[in-house]
PDB file of C-alpha atoms in Angstrom:
ATOM      1  CA  UNK A   1       9.140 -29.817 -22.495  1.00  0.00           C
ATOM      2  CA  UNK A   2       7.012 -30.748 -25.503  1.00  0.00           C
ATOM      3  CA  UNK A   3       3.266 -31.231 -25.414  1.00  0.00           C
ATOM      4  CA  UNK A   4       1.471 -33.883 -27.482  1.00  0.00           C
ATOM      5  CA  UNK A   5       0.651 -31.192 -30.058  1.00  0.00           C
ATOM      6  CA  UNK A   6       4.347 -30.233 -30.411  1.00  0.00           C
ATOM      7  CA  UNK A   7       3.754 -26.989 -28.561  1.00  0.00           C
ATOM      8  CA  UNK A   8       6.670 -26.034 -26.339  1.00  0.00           C
ATOM      9  CA  UNK A   9       5.902 -25.526 -22.676  1.00  0.00           C
ATOM     10  CA  UNK A  10       8.638 -23.465 -21.081  1.00  0.00           C
ATOM     11  CA  UNK A  11       9.299 -24.292 -17.408  1.00  0.00           C
ATOM     12  CA  UNK A  12      10.193 -20.671 -16.633  1.00  0.00           C
ATOM     13  CA  UNK A  13       6.708 -19.700 -17.832  1.00  0.00           C
ATOM     14  CA  UNK A  14       4.836 -22.664 -16.380  1.00  0.00           C
ATOM     15  CA  UNK A  15       6.330 -22.755 -12.870  1.00  0.00           C
ATOM     16  CA  UNK A  16       5.275 -19.230 -11.789  1.00  0.00           C
ATOM     17  CA  UNK A  17       1.746 -19.962 -13.022  1.00  0.00           C
ATOM     18  CA  UNK A  18       1.693 -23.269 -11.177  1.00  0.00           C
ATOM     19  CA  UNK A  19       3.006 -21.657  -8.001  1.00  0.00           C
ATOM     20  CA  UNK A  20       0.293 -18.981  -8.164  1.00  0.00           C
ATOM     21  CA  UNK A  21      -2.328 -21.690  -8.653  1.00  0.00           C
ATOM     22  CA  UNK A  22      -1.017 -23.471  -5.539  1.00  0.00           C
ATOM     23  CA  UNK A  23      -1.039 -20.220  -3.559  1.00  0.00           C
ATOM     24  CA  UNK A  24      -4.661 -19.590  -4.545  1.00  0.00           C
ATOM     25  CA  UNK A  25      -5.596 -23.194  -3.721  1.00  0.00           C
ATOM     26  CA  UNK A  26      -3.935 -22.892  -0.321  1.00  0.00           C
ATOM     27  CA  UNK A  27      -6.056 -19.844   0.489  1.00  0.00           C
ATOM     28  CA  UNK A  28      -9.199 -21.869  -0.185  1.00  0.00           C
ATOM     29  CA  UNK A  29      -8.407 -25.404   0.937  1.00  0.00           C
ATOM     30  CA  UNK A  30      -5.266 -25.571   3.055  1.00  0.00           C
ATOM     31  CA  UNK A  31      -6.225 -22.718   5.356  1.00  0.00           C
ATOM     32  CA  UNK A  32      -9.642 -24.320   5.917  1.00  0.00           C
ATOM     33  CA  UNK A  33      -7.836 -27.528   6.963  1.00  0.00           C
ATOM     34  CA  UNK A  34      -5.626 -25.532   9.329  1.00  0.00           C
ATOM     35  CA  UNK A  35      -8.723 -24.054  11.004  1.00  0.00           C
ATOM     36  CA  UNK A  36     -10.244 -27.562  11.237  1.00  0.00           C
ATOM     37  CA  UNK A  37      -7.139 -28.985  12.931  1.00  0.00           C
ATOM     38  CA  UNK A  38      -6.832 -26.011  15.271  1.00  0.00           C
ATOM     39  CA  UNK A  39     -10.384 -26.670  16.483  1.00  0.00           C
ATOM     40  CA  UNK A  40      -9.825 -30.425  16.700  1.00  0.00           C
ATOM     41  CA  UNK A  41      -6.466 -30.298  18.516  1.00  0.00           C
ATOM     42  CA  UNK A  42      -6.932 -27.134  20.545  1.00  0.00           C
ATOM     43  CA  UNK A  43      -3.509 -26.005  19.289  1.00  0.00           C
ATOM     44  CA  UNK A  44      -3.362 -22.502  17.847  1.00  0.00           C
ATOM     45  CA  UNK A  45      -1.023 -20.897  15.357  1.00  0.00           C
ATOM     46  CA  UNK A  46      -0.659 -17.133  15.367  1.00  0.00           C
ATOM     47  CA  UNK A  47      -1.182 -17.052  11.610  1.00  0.00           C
ATOM     48  CA  UNK A  48      -0.513 -19.052   8.462  1.00  0.00           C
ATOM     49  CA  UNK A  49       0.827 -18.085   5.089  1.00  0.00           C
ATOM     50  CA  UNK A  50       2.313 -19.511   1.924  1.00  0.00           C
ATOM     51  CA  UNK A  51       6.011 -18.901   1.378  1.00  0.00           C
ATOM     52  CA  UNK A  52       8.619 -20.463  -0.881  1.00  0.00           C
ATOM     53  CA  UNK A  53      11.531 -22.253   0.757  1.00  0.00           C
ATOM     54  CA  UNK A  54      14.604 -23.782  -0.848  1.00  0.00           C
ATOM     55  CA  UNK A  55      14.329 -27.238   0.689  1.00  0.00           C
ATOM     56  CA  UNK A  56      11.477 -27.577   3.160  1.00  0.00           C
ATOM     57  CA  UNK A  57       7.747 -28.044   3.007  1.00  0.00           C
ATOM     58  CA  UNK A  58       6.712 -26.061   6.052  1.00  0.00           C
ATOM     59  CA  UNK A  59       7.968 -24.090   9.015  1.00  0.00           C
ATOM     60  CA  UNK A  60       6.691 -22.900  12.388  1.00  0.00           C
ATOM     61  CA  UNK A  61       8.598 -19.836  13.544  1.00  0.00           C
ATOM     62  CA  UNK A  62       9.203 -18.576  17.093  1.00  0.00           C
ATOM     63  CA  UNK A  63       5.982 -16.529  16.903  1.00  0.00           C
ATOM     64  CA  UNK A  64       3.986 -19.664  15.979  1.00  0.00           C
ATOM     65  CA  UNK A  65       3.374 -18.519  12.420  1.00  0.00           C
ATOM     66  CA  UNK A  66       2.964 -21.492  10.096  1.00  0.00           C
ATOM     67  CA  UNK A  67       4.541 -21.070   6.667  1.00  0.00           C
ATOM     68  CA  UNK A  68       3.770 -23.577   3.918  1.00  0.00           C
ATOM     69  CA  UNK A  69       5.635 -24.026   0.660  1.00  0.00           C
ATOM     70  CA  UNK A  70       3.164 -23.635  -2.249  1.00  0.00           C
ATOM     71  CA  UNK A  71       3.944 -27.170  -3.390  1.00  0.00           C
ATOM     72  CA  UNK A  72       2.375 -28.591  -0.229  1.00  0.00           C
ATOM     73  CA  UNK A  73      -0.740 -28.447  -2.399  1.00  0.00           C
ATOM     74  CA  UNK A  74       0.721 -31.319  -4.466  1.00  0.00           C
ATOM     75  CA  UNK A  75       0.609 -33.628  -1.454  1.00  0.00           C
ATOM     76  CA  UNK A  76      -2.414 -35.795  -0.734  1.00  0.00           C
ATOM     77  CA  UNK A  77      -4.989 -34.401   1.694  1.00  0.00           C
ATOM     78  CA  UNK A  78      -3.956 -36.910   4.370  1.00  0.00           C
ATOM     79  CA  UNK A  79      -0.283 -35.886   4.123  1.00  0.00           C
ATOM     80  CA  UNK A  80      -1.310 -32.218   4.178  1.00  0.00           C
ATOM     81  CA  UNK A  81      -3.242 -32.958   7.373  1.00  0.00           C
ATOM     82  CA  UNK A  82      -0.146 -34.602   8.871  1.00  0.00           C
ATOM     83  CA  UNK A  83       1.988 -31.578   8.002  1.00  0.00           C
ATOM     84  CA  UNK A  84      -0.597 -29.276   9.577  1.00  0.00           C
ATOM     85  CA  UNK A  85      -0.853 -31.338  12.770  1.00  0.00           C
ATOM     86  CA  UNK A  86       2.925 -31.618  13.024  1.00  0.00           C
ATOM     87  CA  UNK A  87       3.398 -27.870  12.696  1.00  0.00           C
ATOM     88  CA  UNK A  88       0.590 -27.114  15.144  1.00  0.00           C
ATOM     89  CA  UNK A  89       2.414 -29.369  17.614  1.00  0.00           C
ATOM     90  CA  UNK A  90       5.481 -27.174  17.096  1.00  0.00           C
ATOM     91  CA  UNK A  91       3.506 -24.302  18.623  1.00  0.00           C
ATOM     92  CA  UNK A  92       3.889 -26.186  21.925  1.00  0.00           C
ATOM     93  CA  UNK A  93       7.046 -28.281  21.439  1.00  0.00           C
ATOM     94  CA  UNK A  94       9.642 -26.527  19.276  1.00  0.00           C
ATOM     95  CA  UNK A  95      12.023 -29.486  18.850  1.00  0.00           C
ATOM     96  CA  UNK A  96      11.579 -33.066  17.691  1.00  0.00           C
ATOM     97  CA  UNK A  97      11.712 -34.539  21.195  1.00  0.00           C
ATOM     98  CA  UNK A  98       9.833 -37.570  22.527  1.00  0.00           C
ATOM     99  CA  UNK A  99       7.275 -35.146  23.940  1.00  0.00           C
ATOM    100  CA  UNK A 100       6.810 -33.600  20.489  1.00  0.00           C
ATOM    101  CA  UNK A 101       6.249 -36.939  18.746  1.00  0.00           C
ATOM    102  CA  UNK A 102       3.960 -38.039  21.583  1.00  0.00           C
ATOM    103  CA  UNK A 103       1.871 -34.920  21.025  1.00  0.00           C
ATOM    104  CA  UNK A 104       1.731 -35.608  17.274  1.00  0.00           C
ATOM    105  CA  UNK A 105       0.661 -39.223  17.994  1.00  0.00           C
ATOM    106  CA  UNK A 106      -2.052 -38.063  20.397  1.00  0.00           C
ATOM    107  CA  UNK A 107      -3.723 -36.155  17.561  1.00  0.00           C
ATOM    108  CA  UNK A 108      -2.786 -38.440  14.663  1.00  0.00           C
ATOM    109  CA  UNK A 109      -2.025 -41.999  15.838  1.00  0.00           C
ATOM    110  CA  UNK A 110      -0.834 -43.234  12.419  1.00  0.00           C
ATOM    111  CA  UNK A 111       1.405 -40.245  11.712  1.00  0.00           C
ATOM    112  CA  UNK A 112       4.361 -42.475  10.761  1.00  0.00           C
ATOM    113  CA  UNK A 113       2.818 -43.556   7.466  1.00  0.00           C
ATOM    114  CA  UNK A 114       2.303 -39.928   6.410  1.00  0.00           C
ATOM    115  CA  UNK A 115       5.752 -39.003   7.672  1.00  0.00           C
ATOM    116  CA  UNK A 116       7.274 -41.674   5.414  1.00  0.00           C
ATOM    117  CA  UNK A 117       5.378 -40.370   2.389  1.00  0.00           C
ATOM    118  CA  UNK A 118       6.571 -36.844   3.141  1.00  0.00           C
ATOM    119  CA  UNK A 119      10.159 -38.026   3.609  1.00  0.00           C
ATOM    120  CA  UNK A 120      10.073 -39.706   0.184  1.00  0.00           C
ATOM    121  CA  UNK A 121       8.499 -36.699  -1.535  1.00  0.00           C
ATOM    122  CA  UNK A 122      11.077 -34.468  -3.171  1.00  0.00           C
ATOM    123  CA  UNK A 123      10.481 -31.107  -4.779  1.00  0.00           C
ATOM    124  CA  UNK A 124      10.248 -31.757  -8.503  1.00  0.00           C
ATOM    125  CA  UNK A 125       8.990 -35.330  -8.144  1.00  0.00           C
ATOM    126  CA  UNK A 126       5.361 -34.447  -7.566  1.00  0.00           C
ATOM    127  CA  UNK A 127       4.383 -32.317 -10.553  1.00  0.00           C
TER     128      UNK A 127
END
């Protein structure tokens, strides 16, 4: 990649720096949003952390630990909130059943619009 000043920017140098920036940002902003949504929904995760995945944004494991890909920080705040609410709902309903989506809707009535944005977002398209 070339910059306007003809200085080469090497992706193998830039991407680790960008990922660390996202990890640091998640510690400050994303985790505060998780605490907000836990209070608002009454749903509790065991813990939350940032972890790189090959092809997913977020995961809720069997122990109710929420794991967010660093690039979640590239998503808008409203889509981040949707991802948080969705994963908090997985602490109660593990599968994408009608009950699960009903629980998501009870906390975020317009979840479908954020779901569509997330479905269209592809790693590599956001930076």
